[in-house]
Coordinates of C-alpha atoms in Angstrom, one line a residue:
M1 CA 0.0 0.1 0.0
E2 CA 1.3 3.2 -1.1
D3 CA -0.3 6.6 -2.2
D4 CA 2.7 7.8 -4.5
K5 CA 1.8 6.0 -7.5
G6 CA 5.0 6.5 -9.2
L7 CA 6.5 4.5 -6.3
A8 CA 4.1 1.8 -6.0
Q9 CA 4.4 1.2 -9.7
G10 CA 8.0 1.1 -9.8
L11 CA 7.9 -1.1 -6.5
E12 CA 5.1 -3.5 -8.3
D13 CA 7.7 -3.6 -11.6
A14 CA 10.7 -4.4 -9.4
L15 CA 8.6 -7.3 -7.5
T16 CA 7.0 -8.8 -10.6
H17 CA 10.3 -9.2 -12.2
Q18 CA 11.3 -11.1 -9.1
R19 CA 7.7 -13.6 -9.9
Y20 CA 5.9 -12.1 -6.9
A21 CA 2.2 -11.8 -7.3
V22 CA 1.3 -8.0 -6.6
D23 CA -1.8 -6.1 -5.8
L24 CA -1.6 -2.1 -5.4
A25 CA -3.9 -0.2 -2.8
W26 CA -3.5 3.6 -3.0
D27 CA -5.0 4.1 0.3
G28 CA -5.4 2.5 3.5
L29 CA -9.1 1.6 3.0
M30 CA -8.5 0.3 -0.2
G31 CA -5.7 -1.9 1.0
W32 CA -8.0 -2.8 3.9
E33 CA -10.5 -4.2 1.8
L34 CA -8.2 -6.0 -0.1
A35 CA -6.6 -7.5 3.2
E36 CA -10.1 -8.8 3.9
A37 CA -10.9 -10.3 0.6
L38 CA -7.6 -12.1 0.2
T39 CA -4.7 -14.0 2.1
Y40 CA -1.6 -12.4 1.3
D41 CA 1.9 -13.8 2.3
L42 CA 3.4 -10.2 3.2
I43 CA 1.8 -6.8 3.3
L44 CA 4.3 -3.8 2.2
L45 CA 2.9 -0.7 4.1
D46 CA 3.6 3.1 3.8
L47 CA 3.3 4.7 6.8
L48 CA 1.5 8.0 6.1
L49 CA -1.7 6.7 3.9
P50 CA -4.9 8.8 3.3
K51 CA -8.2 7.4 5.0
L52 CA -6.3 4.7 7.1
D53 CA -2.8 5.3 8.0
G54 CA -0.2 2.3 8.6
I55 CA -0.1 2.5 12.3
N56 CA -3.9 1.8 12.8
F57 CA -4.2 -0.5 9.7
C58 CA -1.3 -2.8 11.8
K59 CA -3.4 -2.4 14.9
R60 CA -6.6 -3.3 13.0
L61 CA -4.7 -6.3 11.7
R62 CA -3.6 -7.6 14.7
N63 CA -6.7 -7.2 16.7
Q64 CA -8.3 -9.4 14.1
G65 CA -5.7 -11.8 14.9
D66 CA -4.1 -11.6 11.4
L67 CA -0.5 -12.6 11.7
T68 CA 0.4 -11.5 8.0
P69 CA 4.1 -10.2 8.2
V70 CA 4.1 -6.4 7.5
L71 CA 6.8 -4.4 6.4
L72 CA 6.4 -0.6 7.0
M73 CA 7.9 2.0 4.8
T74 CA 8.3 5.4 5.8
A75 CA 10.4 8.6 4.9
Q76 CA 10.5 9.9 8.5
N77 CA 13.9 8.1 10.4
S78 CA 13.2 8.8 13.8
S79 CA 13.3 6.4 16.6
S80 CA 9.6 7.1 18.1
Q81 CA 8.2 6.1 14.7
K82 CA 9.9 3.2 14.3
V83 CA 8.8 2.2 17.9
E84 CA 5.3 3.0 17.3
G85 CA 5.0 0.7 14.3
L86 CA 6.8 -2.2 15.6
D87 CA 4.4 -1.4 19.0
A88 CA 1.6 -1.5 16.6
G89 CA 2.2 -5.1 15.2
A90 CA 4.8 -4.4 12.0
D91 CA 7.5 -7.2 11.5
D92 CA 9.9 -4.7 9.9
Y93 CA 10.6 -1.3 9.2
L94 CA 12.4 0.3 5.7
V95 CA 13.4 4.2 5.9
K96 CA 12.9 5.7 2.4
P97 CA 14.7 6.1 0.2
F98 CA 16.0 2.7 0.2
E99 CA 18.0 0.1 -2.2
V100 CA 15.5 -2.5 -4.1
S101 CA 18.0 -4.8 -3.2
E102 CA 17.5 -4.3 0.5
L103 CA 13.8 -4.3 -0.1
L104 CA 14.1 -7.8 -1.4
A105 CA 16.3 -9.1 1.0
R106 CA 13.9 -8.1 3.9
I107 CA 11.1 -9.5 2.1
R108 CA 12.5 -12.8 1.5
A109 CA 13.8 -12.6 5.4
L110 CA 9.9 -11.9 6.6
L111 CA 8.5 -15.0 4.2
R112 CA 10.8 -17.3 5.6
R113 CA 10.0 -16.2 9.1
G114 CA 6.3 -16.5 8.4
S115 CA 5.9 -19.0 6.0
S116 CA 4.5 -21.9 8.5
T117 CA 1.6 -19.7 9.6
S118 CA 0.1 -20.1 5.9
S119 CA -2.4 -22.5 4.6
P120 CA -0.7 -23.9 1.8
V121 CA -3.3 -26.1 0.0
L122 CA -5.3 -24.6 -2.9
E123 CA -8.5 -26.5 -4.2
W124 CA -11.0 -25.8 -7.0
G125 CA -13.9 -28.3 -6.8
S126 CA -11.9 -32.0 -7.1
L127 CA -8.4 -30.1 -8.3
R128 CA -5.9 -29.9 -5.0
L129 CA -2.7 -28.0 -5.3
D130 CA -0.4 -28.8 -2.4
P131 CA 2.8 -26.1 -2.7
K132 CA 4.4 -28.1 0.3
N133 CA 5.3 -31.0 -2.1
C134 CA 4.4 -29.5 -4.9
Q135 CA 1.8 -32.0 -5.9
V136 CA -1.1 -31.4 -8.2
T137 CA -4.4 -34.0 -8.0
Y138 CA -7.6 -34.0 -9.8
C139 CA -10.3 -36.7 -8.0
D140 CA -7.3 -38.0 -5.8
K141 CA -5.6 -38.5 -9.2
L142 CA -2.0 -37.4 -9.4
L143 CA -1.4 -34.8 -12.3
K144 CA 2.3 -35.2 -13.9
L145 CA 2.8 -31.8 -14.8
T146 CA 6.0 -29.7 -16.0
A147 CA 7.4 -26.9 -13.8
K148 CA 5.5 -24.2 -16.0
E149 CA 2.4 -25.8 -16.2
Y150 CA 2.4 -26.2 -12.2
E151 CA 3.5 -22.5 -12.0
L152 CA 0.6 -21.5 -14.1
L153 CA -2.0 -23.4 -12.5
E154 CA -0.8 -22.1 -9.3
L155 CA -1.0 -18.6 -10.1
F156 CA -4.5 -19.3 -11.1
L157 CA -5.6 -20.7 -8.0
R158 CA -4.1 -18.1 -5.9
H159 CA -5.6 -15.4 -7.9
P160 CA -9.2 -17.3 -9.4
H161 CA -10.8 -14.1 -10.1
R162 CA -8.3 -12.4 -12.0
I163 CA -7.8 -12.2 -15.9
F164 CA -4.4 -12.7 -16.8
S165 CA -3.2 -11.5 -20.1
Q166 CA -0.6 -13.5 -22.1
S167 CA 1.8 -10.4 -21.0
A168 CA 1.2 -10.6 -17.6
L169 CA 1.8 -14.5 -17.6
L170 CA 4.8 -13.9 -19.2
D171 CA 5.9 -11.5 -16.6
H172 CA 4.8 -13.9 -13.6
L173 CA 6.1 -17.2 -15.0
W174 CA 9.2 -16.3 -16.8
S175 CA 12.5 -14.8 -15.5
F176 CA 13.7 -11.4 -17.1
D177 CA 17.0 -12.9 -18.4
D178 CA 14.8 -15.3 -20.4
P179 CA 11.6 -14.1 -21.9
P180 CA 9.9 -16.2 -24.3
S181 CA 7.3 -15.2 -27.1
E182 CA 3.5 -15.1 -26.1
S183 CA 3.1 -18.2 -28.0
A184 CA 4.8 -20.2 -25.2
V185 CA 1.8 -18.9 -23.0
R186 CA -0.7 -20.3 -25.3
T187 CA 1.4 -23.8 -25.5
Q188 CA 1.6 -24.1 -21.5
I189 CA -2.2 -23.2 -21.3
K190 CA -2.7 -25.9 -24.0
G191 CA -0.8 -28.5 -22.4
L192 CA -2.4 -27.7 -19.0
R193 CA -5.6 -28.2 -20.2
Q194 CA -5.1 -31.2 -22.1
K195 CA -3.4 -32.7 -18.4
L196 CA -6.5 -31.9 -16.8
K197 CA -8.9 -33.3 -19.2
Q198 CA -7.1 -36.4 -19.5
S199 CA -7.6 -36.6 -15.3
G200 CA -11.0 -36.6 -15.7
A201 CA -12.1 -33.2 -15.9
V202 CA -15.5 -32.6 -17.7
R203 CA -15.1 -29.2 -18.5
D204 CA -12.4 -26.9 -19.0
L205 CA -11.3 -25.4 -15.9
I206 CA -9.3 -22.6 -17.7
E207 CA -11.5 -20.3 -19.4
T208 CA -10.4 -17.8 -22.3
V209 CA -11.8 -14.3 -22.1
Y210 CA -11.2 -13.2 -25.6
G211 CA -9.3 -10.0 -26.2
L212 CA -8.1 -10.0 -22.6
G213 CA -6.7 -13.2 -21.6
Y214 CA -7.4 -16.2 -19.1
R215 CA -8.6 -17.1 -15.7
L216 CA -10.3 -20.0 -14.1
K217 CA -13.7 -20.9 -15.2
S218 CA -16.2 -19.0 -13.2
A219 CA -19.1 -21.2 -13.3
A220 CA -17.9 -23.9 -11.0
P221 CA -20.2 -26.8 -9.9
P222 CA -21.9 -26.6 -6.6
N223 CA -19.2 -28.8 -4.9
D224 CA -16.5 -26.6 -6.2
T225 CA -15.0 -24.3 -3.6
L226 CA -11.5 -22.5 -3.5
S227 CA -9.4 -21.7 -0.3
P228 CA -8.4 -18.3 0.3
P229 CA -6.2 -17.3 -2.6
Q230 CA -2.5 -16.4 -1.3
S231 CA 0.1 -14.4 -3.3
T232 CA 3.1 -16.4 -5.0
P233 CA 5.8 -17.5 -2.7
A234 CA 9.2 -16.0 -3.2
I235 CA 12.0 -17.7 -5.8
A236 CA 15.1 -18.6 -3.8
N237 CA 18.7 -16.9 -5.1
S238 CA 16.9 -14.3 -6.7
P239 CA 19.0 -12.6 -9.7
T240 CA 20.6 -9.3 -9.1
T241 CA 18.8 -6.1 -10.4
F242 CA 19.8 -3.3 -12.7
N243 CA 18.5 0.2 -12.0
L244 CA 18.2 2.4 -14.9
S245 CA 19.0 5.3 -12.5
T246 CA 22.4 4.0 -13.6
I247 CA 22.1 5.5 -17.2
W248 CA 19.9 8.1 -15.8
K249 CA 22.7 9.5 -13.6
K250 CA 25.3 9.1 -16.6
H251 CA 23.0 11.2 -19.0
R252 CA 21.0 13.4 -16.4
E253 CA 22.9 16.5 -17.2
S254 CA 22.3 16.3 -21.0
Y255 CA 18.4 16.2 -20.0
L256 CA 18.8 19.5 -17.7
T257 CA 20.4 20.9 -21.0
R258 CA 17.4 20.4 -23.1
I259 CA 15.2 21.5 -20.4
A260 CA 17.3 24.7 -20.2
I261 CA 16.6 25.1 -23.9
L262 CA 13.0 25.2 -23.1
E263 CA 13.5 27.6 -20.4
Q264 CA 15.5 30.1 -22.5
A265 CA 12.5 29.8 -25.1
T266 CA 10.1 30.9 -22.2
K267 CA 12.0 33.9 -21.3
A268 CA 12.1 34.9 -25.1
L269 CA 8.3 34.6 -24.9
K270 CA 7.7 36.8 -22.1
T271 CA 9.7 39.5 -23.8
G272 CA 8.5 38.8 -27.2
L273 CA 12.0 37.7 -28.8
L274 CA 11.3 34.3 -29.6
D275 CA 12.7 33.9 -32.9
S276 CA 11.9 30.5 -35.4
S277 CA 15.3 29.1 -34.5
L278 CA 15.0 29.1 -31.1
Q279 CA 11.5 27.5 -31.2
Q280 CA 12.5 24.8 -33.5
Q281 CA 15.3 24.0 -30.9
A282 CA 12.5 24.3 -28.0
L283 CA 10.1 21.9 -29.9
E284 CA 13.1 19.5 -30.9
Q285 CA 13.8 19.3 -27.2
A286 CA 10.4 19.4 -25.7
H287 CA 9.6 16.5 -28.5
T288 CA 12.7 14.2 -27.3
L289 CA 12.1 14.5 -23.5
A290 CA 8.6 13.6 -23.8
G291 CA 9.5 10.1 -25.6
S292 CA 12.4 10.0 -23.0
L293 CA 11.4 10.7 -19.6
G294 CA 8.6 8.5 -19.0
S295 CA 11.0 5.7 -20.3
F296 CA 12.8 6.4 -17.2
G297 CA 10.0 6.6 -14.6
F298 CA 9.2 10.2 -14.9
S299 CA 6.0 9.8 -16.2
K300 CA 4.4 13.3 -15.1
A301 CA 7.5 15.1 -16.5
S302 CA 7.1 13.2 -20.2
Q303 CA 3.3 14.5 -20.1
Y304 CA 4.1 17.8 -19.2
C305 CA 7.0 17.8 -22.1
R306 CA 4.2 16.8 -24.4
E307 CA 1.9 19.5 -23.4
I308 CA 5.1 22.1 -23.8
E309 CA 5.9 20.7 -27.3
Q310 CA 1.9 21.3 -28.1
M311 CA 2.2 24.9 -26.8
L312 CA 5.1 25.7 -28.9
N313 CA 3.9 24.0 -32.4
G314 CA 2.2 26.9 -33.4
D315 CA 2.5 30.7 -33.3
T316 CA 5.6 32.4 -31.7
Q317 CA 3.1 34.8 -29.7
L318 CA 1.3 33.3 -26.8
S319 CA -1.2 34.8 -24.6
S320 CA 0.2 36.2 -21.3
E321 CA -2.0 33.0 -19.7
R322 CA -0.4 30.6 -21.7
I323 CA 3.2 31.8 -21.1
V324 CA 2.2 31.7 -17.2
Q325 CA 1.2 28.0 -18.1
L326 CA 4.3 27.2 -19.9
S327 CA 6.6 28.5 -16.9
A328 CA 4.6 26.1 -14.5
L329 CA 4.9 23.2 -16.5
L330 CA 8.6 23.5 -16.3
L331 CA 8.7 24.1 -12.8
D332 CA 6.6 20.8 -12.4
I333 CA 9.4 19.0 -14.7
N334 CA 12.4 20.4 -12.9
S335 CA 10.2 19.1 -9.4
E336 CA 9.6 15.5 -10.5
L337 CA 13.2 15.3 -11.6
S338 CA 14.4 16.6 -8.3
V339 CA 12.6 13.4 -6.7
P340 CA 15.4 10.5 -5.7
D341 CA 15.9 8.4 -8.3
S342 CA 15.3 5.1 -6.1
A343 CA 11.7 6.4 -5.6
V344 CA 11.0 6.9 -9.6
I345 CA 13.3 4.6 -11.7
P346 CA 12.4 1.1 -11.7
S347 CA 15.1 -1.6 -10.9
I348 CA 15.4 -4.7 -13.8
P349 CA 16.8 -7.9 -12.6
L350 CA 19.8 -9.1 -14.5
Q351 CA 22.2 -11.9 -14.6
P352 CA 25.7 -11.3 -13.1
T353 CA 28.0 -9.3 -14.6
V354 CA 30.2 -10.9 -17.2
D355 CA 33.0 -10.0 -19.5
V356 CA 31.5 -7.6 -22.6
E357 CA 34.1 -9.4 -25.0
E358 CA 33.0 -12.9 -23.7
L359 CA 29.4 -11.8 -23.3
S360 CA 29.3 -10.6 -27.0
E361 CA 30.7 -13.5 -28.6
S362 CA 27.5 -15.8 -27.1
L363 CA 24.9 -13.1 -28.2
T364 CA 23.2 -14.7 -30.9
T365 CA 20.4 -11.6 -31.9
R366 CA 22.3 -8.6 -33.3
L367 CA 20.1 -5.4 -32.8
L368 CA 21.0 -1.9 -34.3
I369 CA 19.3 1.0 -32.2
V370 CA 19.1 4.2 -34.4
D371 CA 18.2 7.2 -32.0
D372 CA 19.9 10.6 -31.0
D373 CA 18.5 9.9 -27.4
L374 CA 22.0 8.3 -26.5
A375 CA 20.7 7.6 -22.5
L376 CA 17.4 6.1 -23.7
A377 CA 19.6 3.8 -26.3
E378 CA 22.0 2.8 -23.6
G379 CA 19.1 1.7 -21.3
I380 CA 17.5 -0.3 -24.0
A381 CA 20.8 -1.7 -25.1
T382 CA 21.8 -3.0 -21.2
V383 CA 18.6 -4.6 -20.8
A384 CA 19.0 -6.3 -24.6
N385 CA 22.3 -7.5 -23.3
T386 CA 20.7 -9.7 -20.6
R387 CA 18.4 -11.4 -23.1
K388 CA 21.4 -12.3 -25.1
I389 CA 21.1 -9.6 -27.7
H390 CA 23.9 -8.0 -28.8
T391 CA 23.5 -4.2 -29.5
K392 CA 25.1 -1.3 -31.4
I393 CA 24.0 2.2 -31.1
A394 CA 23.7 5.0 -33.9
I395 CA 22.7 8.8 -33.2
S396 CA 21.9 9.5 -36.8
P397 CA 20.8 7.8 -40.3
Q398 CA 24.3 8.3 -41.7
Q399 CA 25.9 6.6 -38.6
A400 CA 23.5 3.9 -38.8
R401 CA 24.0 3.5 -42.7
T402 CA 27.7 3.0 -42.0
L403 CA 27.1 0.4 -39.3
I404 CA 24.4 -1.4 -41.6
A405 CA 27.2 -1.7 -44.1
E406 CA 30.0 -3.0 -41.9
N407 CA 27.7 -5.3 -39.7
S408 CA 25.4 -8.4 -39.7
L409 CA 22.0 -7.6 -38.1
D410 CA 19.0 -9.1 -37.5
I411 CA 16.8 -6.4 -36.4
V412 CA 16.6 -2.3 -36.4
L413 CA 15.2 -0.2 -33.8
L414 CA 14.7 3.4 -35.6
D415 CA 13.3 6.7 -34.4
L416 CA 11.7 9.0 -36.6
S417 CA 12.8 12.2 -35.5
F418 CA 16.1 13.7 -35.8
P419 CA 17.4 17.3 -35.4
D420 CA 18.6 17.6 -38.8
S421 CA 15.5 16.3 -40.6
T422 CA 12.1 15.2 -39.7
E423 CA 12.1 12.8 -42.8
A424 CA 15.3 11.3 -41.9
G425 CA 14.0 8.1 -40.3
F426 CA 11.1 7.4 -43.2
E427 CA 14.0 7.9 -45.8
L428 CA 16.4 5.2 -44.2
L429 CA 13.0 3.0 -43.4
E430 CA 12.5 3.1 -47.2
E431 CA 16.3 2.3 -47.8
L432 CA 15.9 -0.6 -45.6
N433 CA 13.0 -2.0 -46.9
S434 CA 14.1 -2.2 -50.3
H435 CA 17.8 -3.7 -49.0
S436 CA 18.3 -7.1 -50.3
T437 CA 18.7 -8.8 -47.1
S438 CA 14.9 -7.4 -46.1
L439 CA 16.1 -6.4 -42.3
P440 CA 13.4 -5.9 -40.3
V441 CA 12.9 -2.7 -38.9
V442 CA 10.6 -1.5 -35.8
V443 CA 10.0 2.1 -35.6
F444 CA 10.5 3.8 -32.0
T445 CA 8.9 7.5 -31.9
A446 CA 7.5 9.8 -29.8
K447 CA 5.1 11.1 -32.5
E448 CA 1.5 10.7 -32.2
S449 CA 0.1 10.4 -35.7
F450 CA -1.9 7.8 -37.5
A451 CA -0.8 9.1 -40.9
D452 CA 2.9 8.1 -39.7
R453 CA 1.5 4.8 -38.8
V454 CA 0.4 4.1 -42.1
K455 CA 3.3 5.5 -43.9
V456 CA 5.3 3.0 -41.7
A457 CA 3.4 0.1 -42.8
R458 CA 3.7 1.2 -46.4
L459 CA 7.3 1.8 -46.0
G460 CA 7.3 -1.8 -44.9
G461 CA 8.1 -1.5 -41.1
R462 CA 7.5 -4.5 -39.1
G463 CA 6.1 -2.7 -36.1
F464 CA 4.9 0.9 -34.6
L465 CA 6.4 1.6 -30.8
Q466 CA 5.0 4.7 -29.2
K467 CA 7.3 6.7 -26.7
P468 CA 7.3 6.9 -23.8
I469 CA 7.7 3.0 -23.3
S470 CA 10.0 0.6 -20.9
P471 CA 12.8 -1.1 -22.4
S472 CA 11.5 -4.2 -21.5
Q473 CA 8.4 -3.8 -23.3
V474 CA 10.7 -2.5 -26.4
L475 CA 12.3 -5.8 -26.7
D476 CA 9.2 -7.8 -26.1
A477 CA 8.1 -6.2 -28.9
L478 CA 11.1 -7.0 -31.0
T479 CA 11.5 -10.7 -30.0
R480 CA 7.7 -11.1 -31.4
V481 CA 9.0 -9.8 -34.9
L482 CA 12.0 -11.8 -34.7
S483 CA 10.2 -14.9 -33.4
P484 CA 6.8 -14.7 -34.5
S485 CA 4.8 -17.7 -33.2
S486 CA 3.2 -20.4 -35.2
P487 CA -0.3 -18.7 -35.9
T488 CA 1.3 -15.6 -36.8
R489 CA 2.9 -17.0 -40.0
A490 CA -0.5 -17.7 -41.3
K491 CA -1.4 -16.4 -44.7
I492 CA -4.2 -13.7 -44.3
L493 CA -6.6 -12.3 -47.4
I494 CA -8.1 -9.3 -46.4
V495 CA -10.8 -7.5 -49.0
D496 CA -12.1 -4.0 -48.2
N497 CA -12.4 -1.3 -51.0
E498 CA -11.1 1.4 -48.5
P499 CA -7.2 1.5 -48.9
E500 CA -7.2 3.4 -45.7
I501 CA -8.8 0.4 -43.6
L502 CA -6.5 -2.0 -45.5
D503 CA -3.3 0.3 -44.6
R504 CA -4.8 -0.1 -40.6
I505 CA -5.2 -3.7 -40.6
R506 CA -1.6 -4.1 -42.3
S507 CA -0.4 -1.6 -39.7
V508 CA -1.8 -3.9 -36.8
L509 CA -1.1 -7.3 -38.2
E510 CA 1.9 -7.0 -40.1
P511 CA 4.2 -6.7 -37.1
W512 CA 3.0 -9.9 -35.7
G513 CA 4.7 -11.7 -38.8
F514 CA 1.4 -12.6 -40.8
H515 CA 1.7 -12.7 -44.9
L516 CA -1.0 -10.5 -45.6
I517 CA -2.8 -10.3 -49.0
L518 CA -4.6 -6.7 -49.7
L519 CA -7.3 -6.6 -52.2
D520 CA -9.2 -3.6 -52.6
N521 CA -11.3 -5.1 -55.6
P522 CA -13.9 -7.7 -54.6
Q523 CA -14.6 -8.5 -58.4
Q524 CA -10.7 -10.0 -58.1
F525 CA -11.6 -12.0 -55.1
W526 CA -12.3 -15.5 -56.5
Q527 CA -8.9 -15.4 -58.6
I528 CA -6.7 -14.3 -55.6
L529 CA -8.4 -16.9 -53.1
E530 CA -7.2 -19.6 -55.3
Q531 CA -4.0 -18.2 -56.3
S532 CA -3.1 -17.2 -52.4
T533 CA -5.0 -20.1 -50.5
P534 CA -5.2 -18.1 -47.5
E535 CA -5.9 -19.5 -43.9
L536 CA -8.2 -16.6 -42.9
L537 CA -10.4 -14.2 -44.4
I538 CA -11.1 -10.8 -43.3
L539 CA -14.0 -9.3 -45.7
D540 CA -15.7 -5.9 -45.2
F541 CA -19.5 -6.3 -44.9
A542 CA -20.2 -3.1 -47.3
M543 CA -18.7 -2.8 -50.4
P544 CA -19.7 -1.9 -53.9
D545 CA -21.2 -4.8 -56.1
L546 CA -20.3 -7.6 -53.5
S547 CA -20.5 -7.6 -50.0
G548 CA -18.5 -9.4 -47.5
V549 CA -21.6 -11.5 -46.9
E550 CA -22.1 -12.4 -50.4
L551 CA -18.3 -13.3 -50.3
C552 CA -18.4 -15.5 -47.5
Q553 CA -21.4 -17.2 -49.0
V554 CA -19.6 -18.1 -52.1
V555 CA -16.6 -19.5 -49.9
R556 CA -18.9 -21.9 -48.2
H557 CA -20.8 -23.3 -51.1
D558 CA -17.2 -24.8 -52.4
P559 CA -16.4 -27.7 -50.4
R560 CA -12.5 -26.9 -50.8
W561 CA -13.2 -23.6 -48.4
Q562 CA -15.7 -24.8 -46.1
D563 CA -13.2 -24.8 -43.3
L564 CA -11.5 -21.6 -44.0
S565 CA -11.9 -19.1 -41.3
I566 CA -13.8 -16.0 -41.9
I567 CA -13.8 -12.6 -40.1
I568 CA -16.5 -10.2 -41.1
L569 CA -15.9 -6.5 -40.6
S570 CA -18.9 -3.7 -40.3
E571 CA -19.3 -0.2 -38.9
E572 CA -22.9 -1.1 -37.9
R573 CA -24.0 -3.7 -35.4
N574 CA -27.6 -4.5 -35.5
R575 CA -29.8 -7.4 -35.3
Q576 CA -30.3 -8.1 -38.9
I577 CA -26.5 -7.5 -39.5
V578 CA -25.5 -10.0 -37.0
E579 CA -27.8 -12.5 -38.5
Q580 CA -26.8 -12.0 -42.0
V581 CA -23.2 -12.7 -40.9
W582 CA -23.8 -16.0 -38.5
N583 CA -26.5 -17.1 -41.5
A584 CA -23.5 -16.6 -44.0
G585 CA -21.0 -19.0 -42.2
A586 CA -18.7 -16.5 -40.6
D587 CA -16.6 -17.3 -37.8
D588 CA -16.4 -13.9 -36.1
Y589 CA -17.6 -10.5 -36.4
I590 CA -15.7 -7.0 -35.5
Q591 CA -17.4 -3.6 -35.5
K592 CA -15.4 -0.7 -37.0
P593 CA -13.4 1.4 -35.8
L594 CA -11.1 -1.2 -35.5
V595 CA -9.5 -1.4 -31.5
E596 CA -6.0 -2.9 -32.1
P597 CA -5.9 -5.4 -29.1
E598 CA -9.1 -6.7 -30.2
L599 CA -8.7 -7.3 -33.6
I600 CA -5.2 -9.2 -32.5
A601 CA -6.9 -11.3 -30.2
R602 CA -9.6 -12.3 -32.6
V603 CA -7.3 -12.9 -35.6
L604 CA -4.9 -15.3 -33.3
N605 CA -8.2 -17.1 -31.9
C606 CA -9.6 -17.7 -35.6
L607 CA -6.3 -19.2 -36.4
E608 CA -5.8 -21.5 -33.3
R609 CA -9.3 -22.8 -34.0
S610 CA -8.4 -23.4 -37.3
Q611 CA -5.5 -25.4 -36.6
L612 CA -7.2 -27.5 -34.2
R613 CA -10.1 -28.2 -36.6
R614 CA -7.0 -29.7 -39.1
K615 CA -5.5 -31.6 -36.2
I616 CA -8.9 -33.1 -35.4
T617 CA -9.6 -34.0 -39.1
S618 CA -6.0 -35.5 -39.9
D619 CA -6.3 -37.6 -36.7

């Protein structure tokens, strides 16, 4: 429980990377409701909380006989406060600011101390998991699970009402230094379901919530009961952590220099002497800061810089009120950047340090980062090395061309904006797309423009990442591009008479590695269908001359294509349209405007069902 959301989320990141299951509460009453509803192995509690402070929270907890270990956190380093906290029932006390490594050590010590007080057995109807001996039974029949299947089932049982996305399951079940693609989650879910079914389960105990993730099936039989959920136990011998503050401290002055240019432009605005050159410099610095600060944990400062960029991106004459607002934003930025690094910048678990040359020889994936923000590039490179990705950095497109010519690369992470030319990033992307080696490029930019997304897709980009974004998320995206899961190698035929919609779908699906065939003339549909032999069709409902429903009917009338998966898109959703779609034999229906996560989830779902049908047929 922590009311400082920046600190709380930073701690959540650090703890989840250590494979703890974490719930957050922003005030004492919210935390109390969670503590009453769930059983935890440990409570991390701030002393000064709104609505119910840490001292009274502890007293209330102990008065009810709850012996859950409590670790108090506070910025007040006085003996009287420590004594009061410990007398209230806290088990340990940590003074802010603190090192993440010390926090983790204290948590491990408290969990060891209190491990004997918790009830270990988890039950869901006839399913029983005993963490003491790592055994899982269904109707008293022992299940032989892999380590990952066991961890997956334990996580669901400890949080029976929570929906876990694929990325959340990756965060909980795989160590940071060895992250697989999201296909690994689907593989583990499939294996676990099969073993539960083989043991006698009459229904799927793990439910897919399409577009969101997975959870335990809520409609349990009458005899299905669940023991109080508990958080995931600590993992022994946790890896060491790397704090991005190392990179931040190295480059902090360069960011302060960028802010100084914004302050200089603000002073010029006040006197009416802001020229176009200084305005352009200030715009460039605000743009870079908006994309970078958030990646180092300074989310508010990142947002303030984006607001400044919008204010400066216009006339050099601002009203006095807007100038006052601009000055206030700069004060807020400096205020957030003055916060101790440990309270903002998240820690990332790493493998023990090794010799750089020895490490480089063992790395198999080679990444080029093209970004003039050297600090951010170094932060990504440091995390990339923990994932066995060898990284080179270019701070300009010209330098990137040299490195590409001299090195064998697997993928490029490319910013679109450089001080000398806003088109430089697009030009390099176009060059790389025409390169004989077809080097995949993922765009990484602070620009917010759908037109840019479309342009990137047209130029052959394999992904579009919006700054600010954490280094971990960047590398997750790169991993998906380099190692797409088997369903995403599928061939998809998309028919829509609007080129803008085709480009939109392409920009969403292409980074996942699908082979896309785009068709804006439905009259050519049958010819293209037979030539391409796709595994999935995406058809627009309303097109001139031929509708998506009519195309769907044509496909279903041919025995060769009766099992082909079909999704229909429509701007409207009413009973008549839905009936037409299902009566024509479509597998799914998506309403426009398209929502990226929903489109991806439904496409993957259709492809997986199609693969399963083919497997059953072949068997």
